[in-house]
XYZ file of C-alpha atoms in Angstrom:
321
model
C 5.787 34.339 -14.782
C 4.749 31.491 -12.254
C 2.547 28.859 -14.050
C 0.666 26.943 -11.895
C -2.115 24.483 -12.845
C -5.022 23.262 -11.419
C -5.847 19.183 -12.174
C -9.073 18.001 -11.430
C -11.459 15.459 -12.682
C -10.551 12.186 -12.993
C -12.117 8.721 -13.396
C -13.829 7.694 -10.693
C -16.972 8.063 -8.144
C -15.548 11.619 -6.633
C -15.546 13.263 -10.367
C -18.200 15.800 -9.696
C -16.607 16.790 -6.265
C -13.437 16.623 -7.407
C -14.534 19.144 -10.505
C -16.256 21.709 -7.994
C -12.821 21.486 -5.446
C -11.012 22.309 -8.576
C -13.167 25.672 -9.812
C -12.569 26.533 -6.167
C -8.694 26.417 -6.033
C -8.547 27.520 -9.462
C -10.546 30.345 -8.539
C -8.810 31.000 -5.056
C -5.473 30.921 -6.771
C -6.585 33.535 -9.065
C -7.608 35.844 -5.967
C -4.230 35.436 -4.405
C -2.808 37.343 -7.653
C -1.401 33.698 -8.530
C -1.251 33.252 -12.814
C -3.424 29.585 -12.762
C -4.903 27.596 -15.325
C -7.502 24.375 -14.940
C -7.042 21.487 -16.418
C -9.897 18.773 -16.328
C -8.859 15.011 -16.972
C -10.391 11.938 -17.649
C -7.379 9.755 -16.038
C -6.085 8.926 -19.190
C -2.113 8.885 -18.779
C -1.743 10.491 -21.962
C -3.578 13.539 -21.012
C -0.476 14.442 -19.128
C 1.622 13.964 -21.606
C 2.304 17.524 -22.786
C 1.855 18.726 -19.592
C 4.597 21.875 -18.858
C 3.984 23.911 -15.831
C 5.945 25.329 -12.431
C 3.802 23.469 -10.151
C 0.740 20.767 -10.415
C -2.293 21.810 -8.074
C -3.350 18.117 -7.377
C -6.798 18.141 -6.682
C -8.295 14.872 -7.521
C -10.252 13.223 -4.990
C -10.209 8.799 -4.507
C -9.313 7.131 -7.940
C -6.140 8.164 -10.089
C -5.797 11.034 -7.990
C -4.937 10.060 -4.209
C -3.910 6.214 -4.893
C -0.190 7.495 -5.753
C -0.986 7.057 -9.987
C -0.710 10.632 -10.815
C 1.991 11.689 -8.560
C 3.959 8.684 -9.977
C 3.105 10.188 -13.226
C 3.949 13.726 -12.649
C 7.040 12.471 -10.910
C 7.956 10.718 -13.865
C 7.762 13.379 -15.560
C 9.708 15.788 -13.568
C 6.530 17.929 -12.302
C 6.599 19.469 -9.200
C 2.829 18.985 -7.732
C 0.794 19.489 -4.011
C 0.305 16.703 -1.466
C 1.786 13.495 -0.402
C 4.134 11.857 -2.793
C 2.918 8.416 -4.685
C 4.243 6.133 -1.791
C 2.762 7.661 0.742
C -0.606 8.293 -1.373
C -0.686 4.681 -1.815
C -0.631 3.436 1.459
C -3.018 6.043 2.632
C -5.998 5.547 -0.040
C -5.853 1.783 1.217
C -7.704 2.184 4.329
C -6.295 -1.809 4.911
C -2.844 -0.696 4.553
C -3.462 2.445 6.505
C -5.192 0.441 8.977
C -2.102 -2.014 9.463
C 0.189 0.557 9.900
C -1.514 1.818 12.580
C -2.315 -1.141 14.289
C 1.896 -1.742 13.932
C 2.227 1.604 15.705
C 0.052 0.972 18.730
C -2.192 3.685 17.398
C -5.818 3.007 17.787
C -8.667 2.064 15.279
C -11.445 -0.112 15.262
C -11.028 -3.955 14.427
C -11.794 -4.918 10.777
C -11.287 -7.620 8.134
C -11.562 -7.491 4.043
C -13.160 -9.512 1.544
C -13.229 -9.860 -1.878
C -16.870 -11.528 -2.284
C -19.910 -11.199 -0.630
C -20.178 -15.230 -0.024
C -18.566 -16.504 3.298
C -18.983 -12.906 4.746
C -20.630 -14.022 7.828
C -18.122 -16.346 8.450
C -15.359 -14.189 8.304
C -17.028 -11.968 10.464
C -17.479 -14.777 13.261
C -14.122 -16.132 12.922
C -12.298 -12.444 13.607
C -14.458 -11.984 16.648
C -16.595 -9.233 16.072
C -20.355 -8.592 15.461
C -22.902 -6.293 14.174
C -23.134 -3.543 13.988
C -20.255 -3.017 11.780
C -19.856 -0.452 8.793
C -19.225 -1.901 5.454
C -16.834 0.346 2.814
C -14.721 -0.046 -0.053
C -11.038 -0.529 0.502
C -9.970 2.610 -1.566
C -12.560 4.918 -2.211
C -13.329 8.105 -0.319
C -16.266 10.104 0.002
C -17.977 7.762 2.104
C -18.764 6.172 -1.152
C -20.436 2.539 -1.221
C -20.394 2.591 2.534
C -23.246 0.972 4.316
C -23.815 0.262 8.235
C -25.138 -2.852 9.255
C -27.239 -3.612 12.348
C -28.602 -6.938 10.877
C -26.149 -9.777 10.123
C -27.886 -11.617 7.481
C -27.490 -7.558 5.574
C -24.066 -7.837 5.717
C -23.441 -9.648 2.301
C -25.524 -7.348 0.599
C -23.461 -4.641 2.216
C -20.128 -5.899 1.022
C -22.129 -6.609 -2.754
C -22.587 -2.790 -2.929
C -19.261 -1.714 -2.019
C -17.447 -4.189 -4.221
C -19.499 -1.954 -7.220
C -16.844 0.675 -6.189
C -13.700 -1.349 -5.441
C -12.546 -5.134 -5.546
C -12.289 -5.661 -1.641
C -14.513 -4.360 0.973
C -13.359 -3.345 4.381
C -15.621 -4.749 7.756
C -15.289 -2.477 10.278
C -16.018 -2.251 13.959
C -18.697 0.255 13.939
C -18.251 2.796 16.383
C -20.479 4.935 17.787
C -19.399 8.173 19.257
C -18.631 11.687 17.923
C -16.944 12.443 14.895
C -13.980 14.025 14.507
C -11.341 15.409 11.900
C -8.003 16.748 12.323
C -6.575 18.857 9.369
C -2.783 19.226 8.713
C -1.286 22.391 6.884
C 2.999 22.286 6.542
C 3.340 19.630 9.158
C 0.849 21.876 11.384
C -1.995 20.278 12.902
C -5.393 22.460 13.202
C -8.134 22.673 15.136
C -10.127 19.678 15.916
C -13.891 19.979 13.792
C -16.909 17.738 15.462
C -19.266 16.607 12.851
C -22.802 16.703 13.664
C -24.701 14.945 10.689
C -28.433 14.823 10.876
C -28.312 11.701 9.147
C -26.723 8.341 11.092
C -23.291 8.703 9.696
C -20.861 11.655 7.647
C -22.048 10.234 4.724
C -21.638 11.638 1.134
C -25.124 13.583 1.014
C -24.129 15.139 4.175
C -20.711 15.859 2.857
C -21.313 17.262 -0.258
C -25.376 18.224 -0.388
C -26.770 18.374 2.836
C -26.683 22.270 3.877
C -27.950 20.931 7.677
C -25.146 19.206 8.946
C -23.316 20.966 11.983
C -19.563 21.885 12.432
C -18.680 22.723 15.715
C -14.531 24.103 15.563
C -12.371 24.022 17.319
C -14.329 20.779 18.761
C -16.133 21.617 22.344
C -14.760 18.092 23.296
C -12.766 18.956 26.916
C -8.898 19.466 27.040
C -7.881 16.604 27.645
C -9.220 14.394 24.592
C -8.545 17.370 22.137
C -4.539 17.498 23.161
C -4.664 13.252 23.059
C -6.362 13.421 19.373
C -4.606 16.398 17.834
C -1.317 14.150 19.682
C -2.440 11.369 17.329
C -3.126 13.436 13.992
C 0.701 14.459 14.243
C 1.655 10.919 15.000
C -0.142 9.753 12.116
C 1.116 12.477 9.900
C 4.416 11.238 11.124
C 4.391 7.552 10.472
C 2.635 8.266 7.318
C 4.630 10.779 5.884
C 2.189 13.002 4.757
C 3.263 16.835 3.396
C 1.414 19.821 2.105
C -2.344 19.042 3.514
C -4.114 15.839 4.987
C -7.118 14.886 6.875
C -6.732 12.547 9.529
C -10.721 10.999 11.137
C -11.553 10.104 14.029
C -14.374 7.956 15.966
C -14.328 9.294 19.872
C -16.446 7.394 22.671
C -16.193 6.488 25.957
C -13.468 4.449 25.939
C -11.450 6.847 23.947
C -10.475 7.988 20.275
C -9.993 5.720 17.106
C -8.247 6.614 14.044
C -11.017 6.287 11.094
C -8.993 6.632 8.402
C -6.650 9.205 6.088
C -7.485 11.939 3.476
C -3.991 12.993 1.368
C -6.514 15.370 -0.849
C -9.070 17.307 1.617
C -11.998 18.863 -0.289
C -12.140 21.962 -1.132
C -16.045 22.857 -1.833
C -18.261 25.194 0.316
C -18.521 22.265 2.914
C -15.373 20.822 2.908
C -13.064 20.509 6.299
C -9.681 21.534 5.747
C -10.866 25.303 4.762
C -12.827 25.482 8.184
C -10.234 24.597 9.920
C -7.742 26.974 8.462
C -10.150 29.617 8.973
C -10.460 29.002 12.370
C -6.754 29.746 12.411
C -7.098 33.047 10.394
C -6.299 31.932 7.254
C -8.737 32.458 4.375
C -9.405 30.211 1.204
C -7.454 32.286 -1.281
C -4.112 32.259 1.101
C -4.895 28.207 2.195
C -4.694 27.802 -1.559
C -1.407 30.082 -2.110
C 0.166 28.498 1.062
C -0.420 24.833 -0.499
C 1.307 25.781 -3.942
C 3.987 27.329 -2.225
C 5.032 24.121 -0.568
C 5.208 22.453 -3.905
C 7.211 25.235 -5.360
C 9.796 25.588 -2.295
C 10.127 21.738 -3.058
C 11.310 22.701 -6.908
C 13.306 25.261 -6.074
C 15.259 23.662 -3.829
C 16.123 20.977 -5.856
C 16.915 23.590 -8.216
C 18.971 25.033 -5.966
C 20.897 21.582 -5.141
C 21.419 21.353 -8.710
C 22.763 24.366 -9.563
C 25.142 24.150 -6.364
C 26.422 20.948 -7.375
C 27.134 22.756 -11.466
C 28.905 25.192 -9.852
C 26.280 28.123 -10.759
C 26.265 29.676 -7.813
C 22.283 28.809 -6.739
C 20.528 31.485 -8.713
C 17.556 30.182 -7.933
C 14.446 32.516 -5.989
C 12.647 29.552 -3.835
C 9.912 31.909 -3.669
C-alpha cells in the first residue's frame, strides 16, 4: 500500500501557514483515496531521522522547507519528496540569487541592492541610482514577511532594521507600482495568469492569509498581448530555474511592461492560496492538484527504480504508477 506523508511545520515565520497548507493536502490526499499520514516538525534534522515512506509531501513554506535544507536531507536519505530539488530551492528562496539570475538572462525585474545593517542604507541607495519609493524585504523569507514600503528616505533604515529581525540581509527594491500578477506552474505547465487586487497597498501577509476582501480576478482580464508575454516569461523562468512539480512565479506589470517579482518553489495551499485557483480555473480540483503533485514525486522513484532494476538484470518490475 502507497505511503505517502505529509511534512509541515517547520521553524520559521510561515509555521502557522505552513501547518494549515499541510491539514489541507493531508486532507485532500485522503479524498483522492490516497493512504497519507501528517507529520509536523520543528526543523530539527533528527526528526527525520526514522523517517520511511514512498513519497515526502513537502509542504513547508520559507525556512528549512524551501531554502534546499530538507530536500538535501530527504535526498540524503534516499526519500523521494514534491517540488524543486535542494539546488534549485536554494537559489530560488534567495530572492538576490534569483534576482541575478534573471538579470543574467535578460529577463526583467526591478533594480535592487542588499544590506546587512541598517547604517549606511541611504548611501547605498544613492550610490546604485535609485530612490524612494522602494520596498524593503528580507532576502529569504516568503510570505511577504518583514516587508515594508518606503515613500520617505530617512524610513528606510528603519525598514531594513525590521526585516533583518527575519533574515541577515535585506533586499532594496525598486518599488513598482502596477498590477499584480502570479503565474502558477503544474508538470512544467504554466496556468492561468491571477491579478491580485488587495485592498490594502501591497499583497501583503494579512491579505494573503487573513484578509477575506482581497480580489482574484483569473485568468487575469489584462489584454492578449501582455498575458501571452508574462505566461512567455513564467516558462522561461521555470526553465532557467529548473523548477519541477509546482512553483509560483510574481509579477509587477505597468506601463512600461512586466517585472519578475520573485519565485515560490512551495505555493500555499490554504483557502486563499494561488496555485489551487489557478488549477481550478483549469478544471482541476484540490483533491486531484494534490494527487497530481505526489504523483510526480512517485513517477520520479519509480523510475529510478526502474533504471535500477534494468541495470540488475530484473527485468523492470517496477509499476511507475
Amino acid at each position: 500500500m502507497l505511503d505517502v506523508v505529509v511534512i509541515c511545520g517547520g521553524p520559521g515565520a510561515e509555521r502557522e501557514v505552513s501547518l494549515v497548507s499541510g491539514e489541507a493536502v493531508y486532507q485532500g490526499l485522503l479524498a483522492a483515496g490516497i493512504t497519507a499520514r501528517k507529520m509536523e516538525i520543528s526543523g530539527d534534522t533528527a526528526e527525520l531521522d526514522a523517517l520511511t515512506c514512498d513519497v515526502a509531501f513537502v509542504v513547508l513554506h520559507g525556512e528549512f522547507g524551501e531554502d534546499g535544507q530538507i530536500q538535501k536531507l530527504l535526498e540524503e536519505r534516499g526519500i523521494y519528496y514534491t517540488g524543486c530539488d535542494s539546488a534549485a530551492s536554494a537559489v530560488a528562496m534567495d530572492k538576490d540569487l534569483t534576482k541575478k539570475a534573471l538579470r543574467d538572462a535578460g529577463l526583467p525585474t526591478a533594480d535592487w541592492f542588499v544590506c546587512d545593517k541598517p547604517e549606511g542604507a541611504k548611501e547605498k541607495l544613492s550610490a546604485a541610482g535609485m530612490s524612494v519609493p522602494v520596498v524593503v524585504k528580507p532576502v529569504c523569507r516568503g510570505s511577504s514577511v518583514g516587508t515594508t514600503i518606503v515613500k520617505d528616505v530617512q524610513k528606510l533604515e528603519d525598514a531594513v532594521r525590521c526585516a533583518l529581525q527575519f533574515d541577515n540581509r535585506a533586499m532594496v527594491e525598486t518599488f513598482v507600482k502596477g498590477k499584480e500578477l502570479t503565474a502558477g506552474m503544474l508538470d512544467g505547465e504554466i496556468l492561468p495568469l491571477i491579478e491580485l487586487k488587495p485592498k490594502a497597498e501591497f499583497y501583503d501577509y494579512q491579505a494573503k492569509y487573513i484578509a477575506d476582501d482581497t480580489e482574484y480576478l483569473c485568468p487575469a482580464p489584462i489584454g492578449a498581448f501582455w498575458t501571452d508575454e508574462i505566461l512567455k516569461l513564467a516558462d522561461q523562468v521555470v526553465k532557467l530555474m529548473n523548477l519541477r512539480d509546482m512553483s509560483r512565479v510574481d509579477f509587477l506589470l505597468d506601463e512600461a511592461g512586466p517585472k519578475i517579482l520573485e519565485v515560490n518553489t512551495i505555493p500555499g495551499f490554504t483557502s486563499h492560496s494561488l496555485l489551487p485557483m489557478a488549477a481550478k480555473q483549469k478544471g482541476i480540483g484540490f483533491s486531484e492538484l494534490c494527487r497530481l503533485i505526489m504523483q510526480m514525486a512517485l513517477k520520479r522513484k519509480n523510475a529510478a527504480q526502474r533504471s535500477a532494476c534494468g541495470a540488475s538484470g530484473c527485468g523492470g518490475c517496477c509499476d511507475c504508477g
